[in-house]
PDB file of C-alpha atoms in Angstrom:
ATOM      1  CA  UNK A1394      -0.161   0.015  -0.115  1.00 66.00           C
ATOM      2  CA  UNK A1395       2.704   2.436   0.945  1.00 74.00           C
ATOM      3  CA  UNK A1396       5.578   2.761  -1.439  1.00 85.00           C
ATOM      4  CA  UNK A1397       9.362   3.471  -1.068  1.00 89.00           C
ATOM      5  CA  UNK A1398       8.941   6.777  -3.000  1.00 91.00           C
ATOM      6  CA  UNK A1399       6.343   7.944  -0.291  1.00 93.00           C
ATOM      7  CA  UNK A1400       9.013   7.197   2.471  1.00 94.00           C
ATOM      8  CA  UNK A1401      11.572   9.174   0.598  1.00 96.00           C
ATOM      9  CA  UNK A1402       9.155  11.960   0.183  1.00 96.00           C
ATOM     10  CA  UNK A1403       8.566  12.179   3.872  1.00 96.00           C
ATOM     11  CA  UNK A1404      12.034  11.855   4.745  1.00 97.00           C
ATOM     12  CA  UNK A1405      12.987  14.829   2.353  1.00 98.00           C
ATOM     13  CA  UNK A1406      10.138  16.904   3.759  1.00 97.00           C
ATOM     14  CA  UNK A1407      11.211  16.332   7.495  1.00 97.00           C
ATOM     15  CA  UNK A1408      14.905  16.393   7.319  1.00 98.00           C
ATOM     16  CA  UNK A1409      14.669  19.752   5.306  1.00 98.00           C
ATOM     17  CA  UNK A1410      12.367  21.115   8.004  1.00 96.00           C
ATOM     18  CA  UNK A1411      14.885  20.182  10.758  1.00 95.00           C
ATOM     19  CA  UNK A1412      17.842  21.484   8.949  1.00 97.00           C
ATOM     20  CA  UNK A1413      16.062  24.879   8.443  1.00 96.00           C
ATOM     21  CA  UNK A1414      15.587  25.225  12.048  1.00 93.00           C
ATOM     22  CA  UNK A1415      18.687  23.750  13.309  1.00 94.00           C
ATOM     23  CA  UNK A1416      21.022  25.264  10.833  1.00 95.00           C
ATOM     24  CA  UNK A1417      19.471  28.533   9.738  1.00 95.00           C
ATOM     25  CA  UNK A1418      22.823  29.868   8.302  1.00 95.00           C
ATOM     26  CA  UNK A1419      22.479  27.073   5.617  1.00 93.00           C
ATOM     27  CA  UNK A1420      18.910  27.749   4.861  1.00 94.00           C
ATOM     28  CA  UNK A1421      19.497  31.430   4.583  1.00 94.00           C
ATOM     29  CA  UNK A1422      20.576  31.158   1.091  1.00 95.00           C
ATOM     30  CA  UNK A1423      17.363  29.920  -0.130  1.00 96.00           C
ATOM     31  CA  UNK A1424      15.115  32.155   1.424  1.00 95.00           C
ATOM     32  CA  UNK A1425      14.744  34.077  -1.839  1.00 94.00           C
ATOM     33  CA  UNK A1426      13.474  31.053  -3.803  1.00 95.00           C
ATOM     34  CA  UNK A1427      10.084  29.357  -2.249  1.00 93.00           C
ATOM     35  CA  UNK A1428       7.908  31.259  -4.703  1.00 91.00           C
ATOM     36  CA  UNK A1429      10.087  30.317  -7.630  1.00 94.00           C
ATOM     37  CA  UNK A1430      10.249  26.612  -6.294  1.00 95.00           C
ATOM     38  CA  UNK A1431       6.263  26.692  -6.029  1.00 93.00           C
ATOM     39  CA  UNK A1432       5.924  27.804  -9.578  1.00 93.00           C
ATOM     40  CA  UNK A1433       8.458  25.070 -10.918  1.00 96.00           C
ATOM     41  CA  UNK A1434       6.606  22.416  -8.889  1.00 94.00           C
ATOM     42  CA  UNK A1435       3.173  23.424 -10.812  1.00 91.00           C
ATOM     43  CA  UNK A1436       5.189  23.457 -14.078  1.00 94.00           C
ATOM     44  CA  UNK A1437       6.300  19.824 -13.202  1.00 93.00           C
ATOM     45  CA  UNK A1438       2.731  18.732 -12.218  1.00 87.00           C
ATOM     46  CA  UNK A1439       1.207  20.193 -15.475  1.00 86.00           C
ATOM     47  CA  UNK A1440       3.824  18.287 -17.723  1.00 88.00           C
ATOM     48  CA  UNK A1441       1.422  15.296 -17.942  1.00 82.00           C
ATOM     49  CA  UNK A1442      -1.681  17.420 -18.769  1.00 79.00           C
ATOM     50  CA  UNK A1443      -2.725  19.774 -21.250  1.00 75.00           C
ATOM     51  CA  UNK A1444      -5.255  22.649 -21.308  1.00 77.00           C
ATOM     52  CA  UNK A1445      -7.601  20.615 -23.353  1.00 81.00           C
ATOM     53  CA  UNK A1446      -7.775  18.119 -20.641  1.00 81.00           C
ATOM     54  CA  UNK A1447      -8.459  20.774 -18.033  1.00 83.00           C
ATOM     55  CA  UNK A1448     -11.112  22.197 -20.387  1.00 86.00           C
ATOM     56  CA  UNK A1449     -12.887  18.879 -20.608  1.00 88.00           C
ATOM     57  CA  UNK A1450     -12.562  18.267 -17.129  1.00 87.00           C
ATOM     58  CA  UNK A1451     -14.520  21.746 -16.603  1.00 86.00           C
ATOM     59  CA  UNK A1452     -17.108  20.758 -19.122  1.00 91.00           C
ATOM     60  CA  UNK A1453     -17.781  17.407 -17.613  1.00 91.00           C
ATOM     61  CA  UNK A1454     -17.779  18.558 -13.911  1.00 92.00           C
ATOM     62  CA  UNK A1455     -18.773  22.032 -14.141  1.00 95.00           C
ATOM     63  CA  UNK A1456     -21.450  21.293 -11.164  1.00 96.00           C
ATOM     64  CA  UNK A1457     -18.820  19.766  -8.951  1.00 96.00           C
ATOM     65  CA  UNK A1458     -16.275  22.429  -9.837  1.00 96.00           C
ATOM     66  CA  UNK A1459     -18.818  25.166  -8.558  1.00 97.00           C
ATOM     67  CA  UNK A1460     -19.546  23.268  -5.491  1.00 98.00           C
ATOM     68  CA  UNK A1461     -15.966  22.659  -4.668  1.00 98.00           C
ATOM     69  CA  UNK A1462     -15.129  26.321  -5.119  1.00 98.00           C
ATOM     70  CA  UNK A1463     -17.954  27.293  -2.860  1.00 98.00           C
ATOM     71  CA  UNK A1464     -16.956  24.731  -0.380  1.00 98.00           C
ATOM     72  CA  UNK A1465     -13.221  25.356  -0.341  1.00 99.00           C
ATOM     73  CA  UNK A1466     -13.411  29.338  -0.289  1.00 98.00           C
ATOM     74  CA  UNK A1467     -16.545  29.905   1.618  1.00 98.00           C
ATOM     75  CA  UNK A1468     -18.113  27.027   3.638  1.00 98.00           C
ATOM     76  CA  UNK A1469     -14.917  25.310   4.814  1.00 98.00           C
ATOM     77  CA  UNK A1470     -13.165  28.497   6.261  1.00 98.00           C
ATOM     78  CA  UNK A1471     -16.380  29.490   8.042  1.00 98.00           C
ATOM     79  CA  UNK A1472     -16.935  26.037   9.532  1.00 98.00           C
ATOM     80  CA  UNK A1473     -13.361  25.726  10.704  1.00 98.00           C
ATOM     81  CA  UNK A1474     -13.186  29.293  12.220  1.00 98.00           C
ATOM     82  CA  UNK A1475     -16.389  28.709  14.238  1.00 98.00           C
ATOM     83  CA  UNK A1476     -15.193  25.162  15.419  1.00 98.00           C
ATOM     84  CA  UNK A1477     -11.786  26.734  16.499  1.00 98.00           C
ATOM     85  CA  UNK A1478     -13.577  29.824  18.018  1.00 97.00           C
ATOM     86  CA  UNK A1479     -15.297  27.625  20.638  1.00 97.00           C
ATOM     87  CA  UNK A1480     -12.599  24.739  21.097  1.00 95.00           C
ATOM     88  CA  UNK A1481      -9.312  26.783  20.793  1.00 95.00           C
ATOM     89  CA  UNK A1482      -9.895  30.497  20.144  1.00 97.00           C
ATOM     90  CA  UNK A1483      -6.242  31.334  19.961  1.00 96.00           C
ATOM     91  CA  UNK A1484      -5.912  29.308  16.715  1.00 98.00           C
ATOM     92  CA  UNK A1485      -9.018  30.688  15.210  1.00 98.00           C
ATOM     93  CA  UNK A1486      -7.652  33.166  12.626  1.00 96.00           C
ATOM     94  CA  UNK A1487      -4.920  30.779  11.664  1.00 97.00           C
ATOM     95  CA  UNK A1488      -7.549  28.333  10.814  1.00 98.00           C
ATOM     96  CA  UNK A1489      -9.621  30.528   8.961  1.00 98.00           C
ATOM     97  CA  UNK A1490      -6.585  31.813   7.034  1.00 97.00           C
ATOM     98  CA  UNK A1491      -5.301  28.228   6.048  1.00 98.00           C
ATOM     99  CA  UNK A1492      -8.794  26.740   5.295  1.00 98.00           C
ATOM    100  CA  UNK A1493      -9.767  29.846   3.208  1.00 98.00           C
ATOM    101  CA  UNK A1494      -6.648  30.341   0.946  1.00 97.00           C
ATOM    102  CA  UNK A1495      -6.663  28.847  -2.445  1.00 97.00           C
ATOM    103  CA  UNK A1496      -5.751  25.109  -3.311  1.00 97.00           C
ATOM    104  CA  UNK A1497      -1.854  24.888  -3.292  1.00 95.00           C
ATOM    105  CA  UNK A1498       0.215  24.596  -6.488  1.00 92.00           C
ATOM    106  CA  UNK A1499       1.739  21.525  -4.985  1.00 93.00           C
ATOM    107  CA  UNK A1500      -1.642  19.957  -4.844  1.00 96.00           C
ATOM    108  CA  UNK A1501      -1.418  18.418  -8.597  1.00 93.00           C
ATOM    109  CA  UNK A1502       1.939  16.937  -7.442  1.00 92.00           C
ATOM    110  CA  UNK A1503       0.204  15.157  -4.718  1.00 95.00           C
ATOM    111  CA  UNK A1504      -2.566  14.119  -7.164  1.00 94.00           C
ATOM    112  CA  UNK A1505       0.111  12.437  -9.453  1.00 91.00           C
ATOM    113  CA  UNK A1506       0.970  10.245  -6.430  1.00 92.00           C
ATOM    114  CA  UNK A1507      -2.327   8.621  -5.981  1.00 93.00           C
ATOM    115  CA  UNK A1508      -5.411   7.542  -8.241  1.00 92.00           C
ATOM    116  CA  UNK A1509      -7.219  10.686  -8.404  1.00 94.00           C
ATOM    117  CA  UNK A1510      -8.684  13.243 -10.875  1.00 94.00           C
ATOM    118  CA  UNK A1511      -5.607  15.306 -11.330  1.00 93.00           C
ATOM    119  CA  UNK A1512      -7.262  17.562 -13.987  1.00 93.00           C
ATOM    120  CA  UNK A1513      -9.805  18.438 -11.407  1.00 95.00           C
ATOM    121  CA  UNK A1514      -7.199  19.337  -8.849  1.00 96.00           C
ATOM    122  CA  UNK A1515      -5.378  21.634 -11.168  1.00 92.00           C
ATOM    123  CA  UNK A1516      -8.680  23.197 -12.256  1.00 94.00           C
ATOM    124  CA  UNK A1517      -9.323  24.030  -8.602  1.00 96.00           C
ATOM    125  CA  UNK A1518      -5.763  25.549  -8.316  1.00 95.00           C
ATOM    126  CA  UNK A1519      -6.561  27.691 -11.157  1.00 92.00           C
ATOM    127  CA  UNK A1520     -10.029  28.779 -10.073  1.00 95.00           C
ATOM    128  CA  UNK A1521      -9.434  29.220  -6.319  1.00 96.00           C
ATOM    129  CA  UNK A1522      -6.339  31.227  -7.016  1.00 93.00           C
ATOM    130  CA  UNK A1523      -8.267  33.717  -9.372  1.00 92.00           C
ATOM    131  CA  UNK A1524     -11.044  34.144  -6.452  1.00 95.00           C
ATOM    132  CA  UNK A1525      -9.214  34.127  -3.228  1.00 94.00           C
ATOM    133  CA  UNK A1526      -8.039  37.658  -3.465  1.00 92.00           C
ATOM    134  CA  UNK A1527     -11.919  38.539  -3.393  1.00 93.00           C
ATOM    135  CA  UNK A1528     -12.812  35.955  -0.770  1.00 96.00           C
ATOM    136  CA  UNK A1529     -10.171  35.749   1.808  1.00 95.00           C
ATOM    137  CA  UNK A1530     -10.013  39.501   2.578  1.00 93.00           C
ATOM    138  CA  UNK A1531     -13.867  39.301   2.766  1.00 95.00           C
ATOM    139  CA  UNK A1532     -13.781  36.482   5.340  1.00 96.00           C
ATOM    140  CA  UNK A1533     -10.902  38.354   7.507  1.00 94.00           C
ATOM    141  CA  UNK A1534     -13.086  41.374   7.689  1.00 94.00           C
ATOM    142  CA  UNK A1535     -16.187  39.639   8.544  1.00 96.00           C
ATOM    143  CA  UNK A1536     -14.864  37.151  11.163  1.00 96.00           C
ATOM    144  CA  UNK A1537     -11.731  38.545  12.443  1.00 93.00           C
ATOM    145  CA  UNK A1538     -12.967  42.291  12.230  1.00 90.00           C
ATOM    146  CA  UNK A1539      -9.981  43.333  10.617  1.00 82.00           C
ATOM    147  CA  UNK A1540      -9.704  45.287   7.272  1.00 75.00           C
ATOM    148  CA  UNK A1541      -6.446  44.080   5.386  1.00 71.00           C
ATOM    149  CA  UNK A1542      -4.552  46.930   3.849  1.00 69.00           C
ATOM    150  CA  UNK A1543      -3.445  44.851   0.888  1.00 70.00           C
ATOM    151  CA  UNK A1544      -3.555  45.749  -2.855  1.00 73.00           C
ATOM    152  CA  UNK A1545      -6.113  43.576  -4.665  1.00 76.00           C
ATOM    153  CA  UNK A1546      -4.476  44.087  -7.946  1.00 80.00           C
ATOM    154  CA  UNK A1547      -0.931  42.929  -6.302  1.00 80.00           C
ATOM    155  CA  UNK A1548      -2.614  39.909  -4.754  1.00 82.00           C
ATOM    156  CA  UNK A1549      -4.160  38.988  -8.272  1.00 83.00           C
ATOM    157  CA  UNK A1550      -0.883  39.727 -10.081  1.00 84.00           C
ATOM    158  CA  UNK A1551       1.198  37.398  -7.614  1.00 84.00           C
ATOM    159  CA  UNK A1552      -1.200  34.491  -7.960  1.00 84.00           C
ATOM    160  CA  UNK A1553      -1.531  34.755 -11.667  1.00 84.00           C
ATOM    161  CA  UNK A1554       2.318  34.721 -11.823  1.00 86.00           C
ATOM    162  CA  UNK A1555       2.331  31.673  -9.562  1.00 88.00           C
ATOM    163  CA  UNK A1556      -0.308  29.793 -11.704  1.00 88.00           C
ATOM    164  CA  UNK A1557      -0.296  31.045 -15.191  1.00 89.00           C
ATOM    165  CA  UNK A1558       3.470  31.422 -15.882  1.00 93.00           C
ATOM    166  CA  UNK A1559       4.093  27.643 -15.322  1.00 93.00           C
ATOM    167  CA  UNK A1560       1.038  26.639 -17.158  1.00 89.00           C
ATOM    168  CA  UNK A1561       2.061  28.899 -20.237  1.00 91.00           C
ATOM    169  CA  UNK A1562       5.682  27.721 -19.957  1.00 94.00           C
ATOM    170  CA  UNK A1563       4.463  24.054 -20.254  1.00 92.00           C
ATOM    171  CA  UNK A1564       2.310  24.784 -23.499  1.00 90.00           C
ATOM    172  CA  UNK A1565       5.344  26.493 -25.105  1.00 92.00           C
ATOM    173  CA  UNK A1566       7.629  23.485 -24.313  1.00 91.00           C
ATOM    174  CA  UNK A1567       5.015  21.060 -25.536  1.00 90.00           C
ATOM    175  CA  UNK A1568       4.827  22.981 -28.835  1.00 89.00           C
ATOM    176  CA  UNK A1569       8.489  23.710 -29.492  1.00 93.00           C
ATOM    177  CA  UNK A1570      10.501  21.364 -27.413  1.00 90.00           C
ATOM    178  CA  UNK A1571       8.605  18.084 -26.842  1.00 89.00           C
ATOM    179  CA  UNK A1572      11.784  16.279 -26.366  1.00 90.00           C
ATOM    180  CA  UNK A1573      12.661  18.399 -23.400  1.00 91.00           C
ATOM    181  CA  UNK A1574       9.162  17.956 -21.779  1.00 88.00           C
ATOM    182  CA  UNK A1575       9.552  14.104 -22.219  1.00 87.00           C
ATOM    183  CA  UNK A1576      12.951  14.268 -20.460  1.00 92.00           C
ATOM    184  CA  UNK A1577      11.762  16.249 -17.601  1.00 93.00           C
ATOM    185  CA  UNK A1578       8.440  14.090 -17.228  1.00 90.00           C
ATOM    186  CA  UNK A1579      10.885  11.163 -16.628  1.00 90.00           C
ATOM    187  CA  UNK A1580      12.873  13.020 -13.930  1.00 94.00           C
ATOM    188  CA  UNK A1581       9.790  14.839 -12.360  1.00 94.00           C
ATOM    189  CA  UNK A1582       9.896  13.141  -9.090  1.00 95.00           C
ATOM    190  CA  UNK A1583      13.567  13.573  -7.958  1.00 96.00           C
ATOM    191  CA  UNK A1584      13.415  17.135  -9.106  1.00 97.00           C
ATOM    192  CA  UNK A1585      10.214  17.775  -7.219  1.00 96.00           C
ATOM    193  CA  UNK A1586      12.001  16.535  -4.052  1.00 97.00           C
ATOM    194  CA  UNK A1587      14.752  19.052  -4.548  1.00 98.00           C
ATOM    195  CA  UNK A1588      12.225  21.844  -4.734  1.00 97.00           C
ATOM    196  CA  UNK A1589      10.427  20.595  -1.544  1.00 97.00           C
ATOM    197  CA  UNK A1590      13.838  20.724   0.288  1.00 98.00           C
ATOM    198  CA  UNK A1591      14.560  24.304  -1.037  1.00 97.00           C
ATOM    199  CA  UNK A1592      11.063  25.396   0.020  1.00 96.00           C
ATOM    200  CA  UNK A1593      11.564  24.021   3.632  1.00 96.00           C
ATOM    201  CA  UNK A1594      15.096  25.326   3.694  1.00 97.00           C
ATOM    202  CA  UNK A1595      14.156  28.875   2.940  1.00 95.00           C
ATOM    203  CA  UNK A1596      10.868  28.909   4.921  1.00 92.00           C
ATOM    204  CA  UNK A1597      12.040  27.251   8.235  1.00 94.00           C
ATOM    205  CA  UNK A1598      15.375  29.054   8.292  1.00 95.00           C
ATOM    206  CA  UNK A1599      13.779  32.299   8.184  1.00 90.00           C
ATOM    207  CA  UNK A1600      11.557  31.606  11.444  1.00 86.00           C
ATOM    208  CA  UNK A1601      14.306  29.591  13.229  1.00 89.00           C
ATOM    209  CA  UNK A1602      15.053  32.566  15.788  1.00 86.00           C
ATOM    210  CA  UNK A1603      11.427  32.633  16.693  1.00 84.00           C
ATOM    211  CA  UNK A1604      11.242  28.750  17.196  1.00 85.00           C
ATOM    212  CA  UNK A1605      14.299  28.804  19.307  1.00 83.00           C
ATOM    213  CA  UNK A1606      13.174  31.668  21.760  1.00 83.00           C
ATOM    214  CA  UNK A1607       9.542  29.873  22.078  1.00 83.00           C
ATOM    215  CA  UNK A1608      10.217  26.083  21.424  1.00 81.00           C
ATOM    216  CA  UNK A1609       6.967  25.267  23.046  1.00 83.00           C
ATOM    217  CA  UNK A1610       5.151  27.097  20.243  1.00 88.00           C
ATOM    218  CA  UNK A1611       6.445  24.143  17.945  1.00 88.00           C
ATOM    219  CA  UNK A1612       4.743  21.538  19.878  1.00 91.00           C
ATOM    220  CA  UNK A1613       1.189  23.454  20.166  1.00 94.00           C
ATOM    221  CA  UNK A1614       1.186  24.525  16.382  1.00 95.00           C
ATOM    222  CA  UNK A1615       2.229  21.287  15.293  1.00 96.00           C
ATOM    223  CA  UNK A1616      -0.867  19.546  17.042  1.00 96.00           C
ATOM    224  CA  UNK A1617      -3.130  22.098  15.737  1.00 97.00           C
ATOM    225  CA  UNK A1618      -1.786  21.912  12.303  1.00 98.00           C
ATOM    226  CA  UNK A1619      -2.169  18.042  12.555  1.00 98.00           C
ATOM    227  CA  UNK A1620      -5.768  18.302  13.747  1.00 98.00           C
ATOM    228  CA  UNK A1621      -6.673  20.897  11.048  1.00 98.00           C
ATOM    229  CA  UNK A1622      -5.139  18.816   8.377  1.00 98.00           C
ATOM    230  CA  UNK A1623      -7.072  15.715   9.527  1.00 98.00           C
ATOM    231  CA  UNK A1624     -10.281  17.560   9.640  1.00 98.00           C
ATOM    232  CA  UNK A1625      -9.825  19.096   6.262  1.00 98.00           C
ATOM    233  CA  UNK A1626      -9.019  15.534   4.838  1.00 98.00           C
ATOM    234  CA  UNK A1627     -12.323  14.245   6.241  1.00 98.00           C
ATOM    235  CA  UNK A1628     -14.365  17.260   5.328  1.00 98.00           C
ATOM    236  CA  UNK A1629     -12.803  16.803   1.646  1.00 98.00           C
ATOM    237  CA  UNK A1630     -13.918  13.317   1.415  1.00 97.00           C
ATOM    238  CA  UNK A1631     -17.400  14.081   2.924  1.00 97.00           C
ATOM    239  CA  UNK A1632     -18.052  17.059   0.543  1.00 97.00           C
ATOM    240  CA  UNK A1633     -17.904  14.544  -2.298  1.00 96.00           C
ATOM    241  CA  UNK A1634     -19.272  11.368  -1.143  1.00 93.00           C
ATOM    242  CA  UNK A1635     -21.717  10.754  -3.948  1.00 91.00           C
ATOM    243  CA  UNK A1636     -18.736  11.454  -6.501  1.00 93.00           C
ATOM    244  CA  UNK A1637     -16.495   8.794  -8.114  1.00 93.00           C
ATOM    245  CA  UNK A1638     -13.730   7.463  -6.042  1.00 94.00           C
ATOM    246  CA  UNK A1639     -11.091   9.603  -8.064  1.00 95.00           C
ATOM    247  CA  UNK A1640     -13.253  12.559  -7.456  1.00 96.00           C
ATOM    248  CA  UNK A1641     -13.371  11.965  -3.766  1.00 96.00           C
ATOM    249  CA  UNK A1642      -9.578  11.759  -3.654  1.00 97.00           C
ATOM    250  CA  UNK A1643      -9.257  14.974  -5.556  1.00 97.00           C
ATOM    251  CA  UNK A1644     -11.700  16.629  -3.264  1.00 98.00           C
ATOM    252  CA  UNK A1645      -9.512  15.646  -0.195  1.00 98.00           C
ATOM    253  CA  UNK A1646      -6.442  17.001  -1.980  1.00 98.00           C
ATOM    254  CA  UNK A1647      -8.092  20.324  -2.853  1.00 98.00           C
ATOM    255  CA  UNK A1648      -9.385  20.891   0.837  1.00 98.00           C
ATOM    256  CA  UNK A1649      -6.173  19.676   2.471  1.00 98.00           C
ATOM    257  CA  UNK A1650      -3.321  20.800   0.196  1.00 98.00           C
ATOM    258  CA  UNK A1651      -3.682  24.565   0.382  1.00 97.00           C
ATOM    259  CA  UNK A1652      -1.263  27.304  -0.251  1.00 95.00           C
ATOM    260  CA  UNK A1653       0.177  27.477   3.025  1.00 96.00           C
ATOM    261  CA  UNK A1654       3.607  29.354   1.830  1.00 92.00           C
ATOM    262  CA  UNK A1655       1.258  32.324   0.870  1.00 90.00           C
ATOM    263  CA  UNK A1656      -0.296  32.103   4.178  1.00 93.00           C
ATOM    264  CA  UNK A1657       3.271  32.205   6.014  1.00 91.00           C
ATOM    265  CA  UNK A1658       4.096  35.585   3.915  1.00 84.00           C
ATOM    266  CA  UNK A1659       0.447  36.893   4.399  1.00 84.00           C
ATOM    267  CA  UNK A1660       0.505  36.270   8.155  1.00 87.00           C
ATOM    268  CA  UNK A1661       3.982  37.642   8.959  1.00 81.00           C
ATOM    269  CA  UNK A1662       2.763  40.939   7.177  1.00 81.00           C
ATOM    270  CA  UNK A1663      -0.618  41.355   8.476  1.00 84.00           C
ATOM    271  CA  UNK A1664      -0.883  39.190  11.639  1.00 88.00           C
ATOM    272  CA  UNK A1665       1.503  37.740  14.074  1.00 86.00           C
ATOM    273  CA  UNK A1666       4.091  34.950  14.514  1.00 88.00           C
ATOM    274  CA  UNK A1667       1.490  32.444  15.799  1.00 92.00           C
ATOM    275  CA  UNK A1668      -0.593  32.472  12.558  1.00 94.00           C
ATOM    276  CA  UNK A1669       2.680  32.210  10.454  1.00 92.00           C
ATOM    277  CA  UNK A1670       3.841  29.433  12.629  1.00 94.00           C
ATOM    278  CA  UNK A1671       0.673  27.366  12.259  1.00 96.00           C
ATOM    279  CA  UNK A1672       0.915  28.099   8.488  1.00 96.00           C
ATOM    280  CA  UNK A1673       4.526  26.657   8.377  1.00 94.00           C
ATOM    281  CA  UNK A1674       3.868  23.762  10.528  1.00 96.00           C
ATOM    282  CA  UNK A1675       1.133  22.719   8.310  1.00 98.00           C
ATOM    283  CA  UNK A1676       3.936  21.286   6.084  1.00 96.00           C
ATOM    284  CA  UNK A1677       3.817  18.314   8.257  1.00 96.00           C
ATOM    285  CA  UNK A1678       0.058  17.300   7.377  1.00 98.00           C
ATOM    286  CA  UNK A1679       0.498  18.665   3.978  1.00 97.00           C
ATOM    287  CA  UNK A1680       2.585  15.831   3.051  1.00 97.00           C
ATOM    288  CA  UNK A1681       1.243  13.291   5.734  1.00 96.00           C
ATOM    289  CA  UNK A1682      -1.910  13.393   3.733  1.00 96.00           C
ATOM    290  CA  UNK A1683      -0.536  10.975   1.379  1.00 95.00           C
ATOM    291  CA  UNK A1684      -0.874   8.172   4.011  1.00 95.00           C
ATOM    292  CA  UNK A1685      -4.718   8.338   4.425  1.00 96.00           C
ATOM    293  CA  UNK A1686      -4.830   8.860   0.621  1.00 96.00           C
ATOM    294  CA  UNK A1687      -3.067   5.512   0.040  1.00 94.00           C
ATOM    295  CA  UNK A1688      -5.641   3.910   2.623  1.00 93.00           C
ATOM    296  CA  UNK A1689      -8.419   5.269   0.507  1.00 92.00           C
ATOM    297  CA  UNK A1690      -6.751   4.102  -2.616  1.00 87.00           C
ATOM    298  CA  UNK A1691      -6.625   0.504  -1.132  1.00 86.00           C
ATOM    299  CA  UNK A1692     -10.209   0.833   0.256  1.00 85.00           C
ATOM    300  CA  UNK A1693     -11.707   1.968  -2.989  1.00 84.00           C
ATOM    301  CA  UNK A1694      -9.415  -0.400  -5.146  1.00 72.00           C
ATOM    302  CA  UNK A1695     -12.278  -2.294  -6.771  1.00 61.00           C
ATOM    303  CA  UNK A1696     -14.013   0.937  -7.721  1.00 60.00           C
ATOM    304  CA  UNK A1697     -10.869   2.454  -9.262  1.00 55.00           C
ATOM    305  CA  UNK A1698     -10.570  -0.781 -11.355  1.00 54.00           C
ATOM    306  CA  UNK A1699     -14.106  -0.719 -12.471  1.00 52.00           C
ATOM    307  CA  UNK A1700     -13.326   2.976 -13.774  1.00 51.00           C
ATOM    308  CA  UNK A1701     -10.295   2.037 -15.565  1.00 51.00           C
TER     309      UNK A1701
END
């Protein structure tokens, strides 16, 4: 059920997190690059898909795409915020930010590791990235009572850069250099591992001083992040119970694999270190979600075979 590649991925993720905190001087060199690594990861994820496939997915899954967009950007963050407001009010804002941000550009990579509707995941990355500049500030203003002094245009430009530049780059490569595309596709997994390591080294080295000053915060935020990740995974599955197994898995990925790196940057500017730390520690469930996804893959094995 679990594969050697899964173990290697988790080893790379957690060792790079530890290295970033323990040896921040080493990670300092990678701090400017997480954004570009995210773009390259989406580029790699898009290698096996094309715009025509995404277009067919939109036409064939239009009702589900609308439902998942509403669920991901509005219903889910409101539910998470209200639950945390009662159970753990200190972390309610962090929960709202993480659950309300767009589906992460790494989500399509996760989708390639399991049996899922990868085109639907990629579609949700694009749609939620286009809409989150409008929905997230509104949620923060309504539920947190804080108006964010952020340029809507700047946020749209940033997310468009992250999403559309990689997509256009793949289409250009497919048209003019298909041989290079095939070469990259064959080496996609090891290249992705390097990108994950660079992201973690850059992110965690930046906050290493804060982690060392308040080591207890690592434990509490890790527990909250794990609980949040488990909740988002379950709610993602529940939101698509009537769908095909591949769409259920895609829904769990859409809900659980959000753009937490954007929230790290967002929180450090507009909120406090607590929200940024929760977003950083969400790296743990972000990749551990692969384990319950494998369980679902095994549990729904016959259904997957029937669809093949």
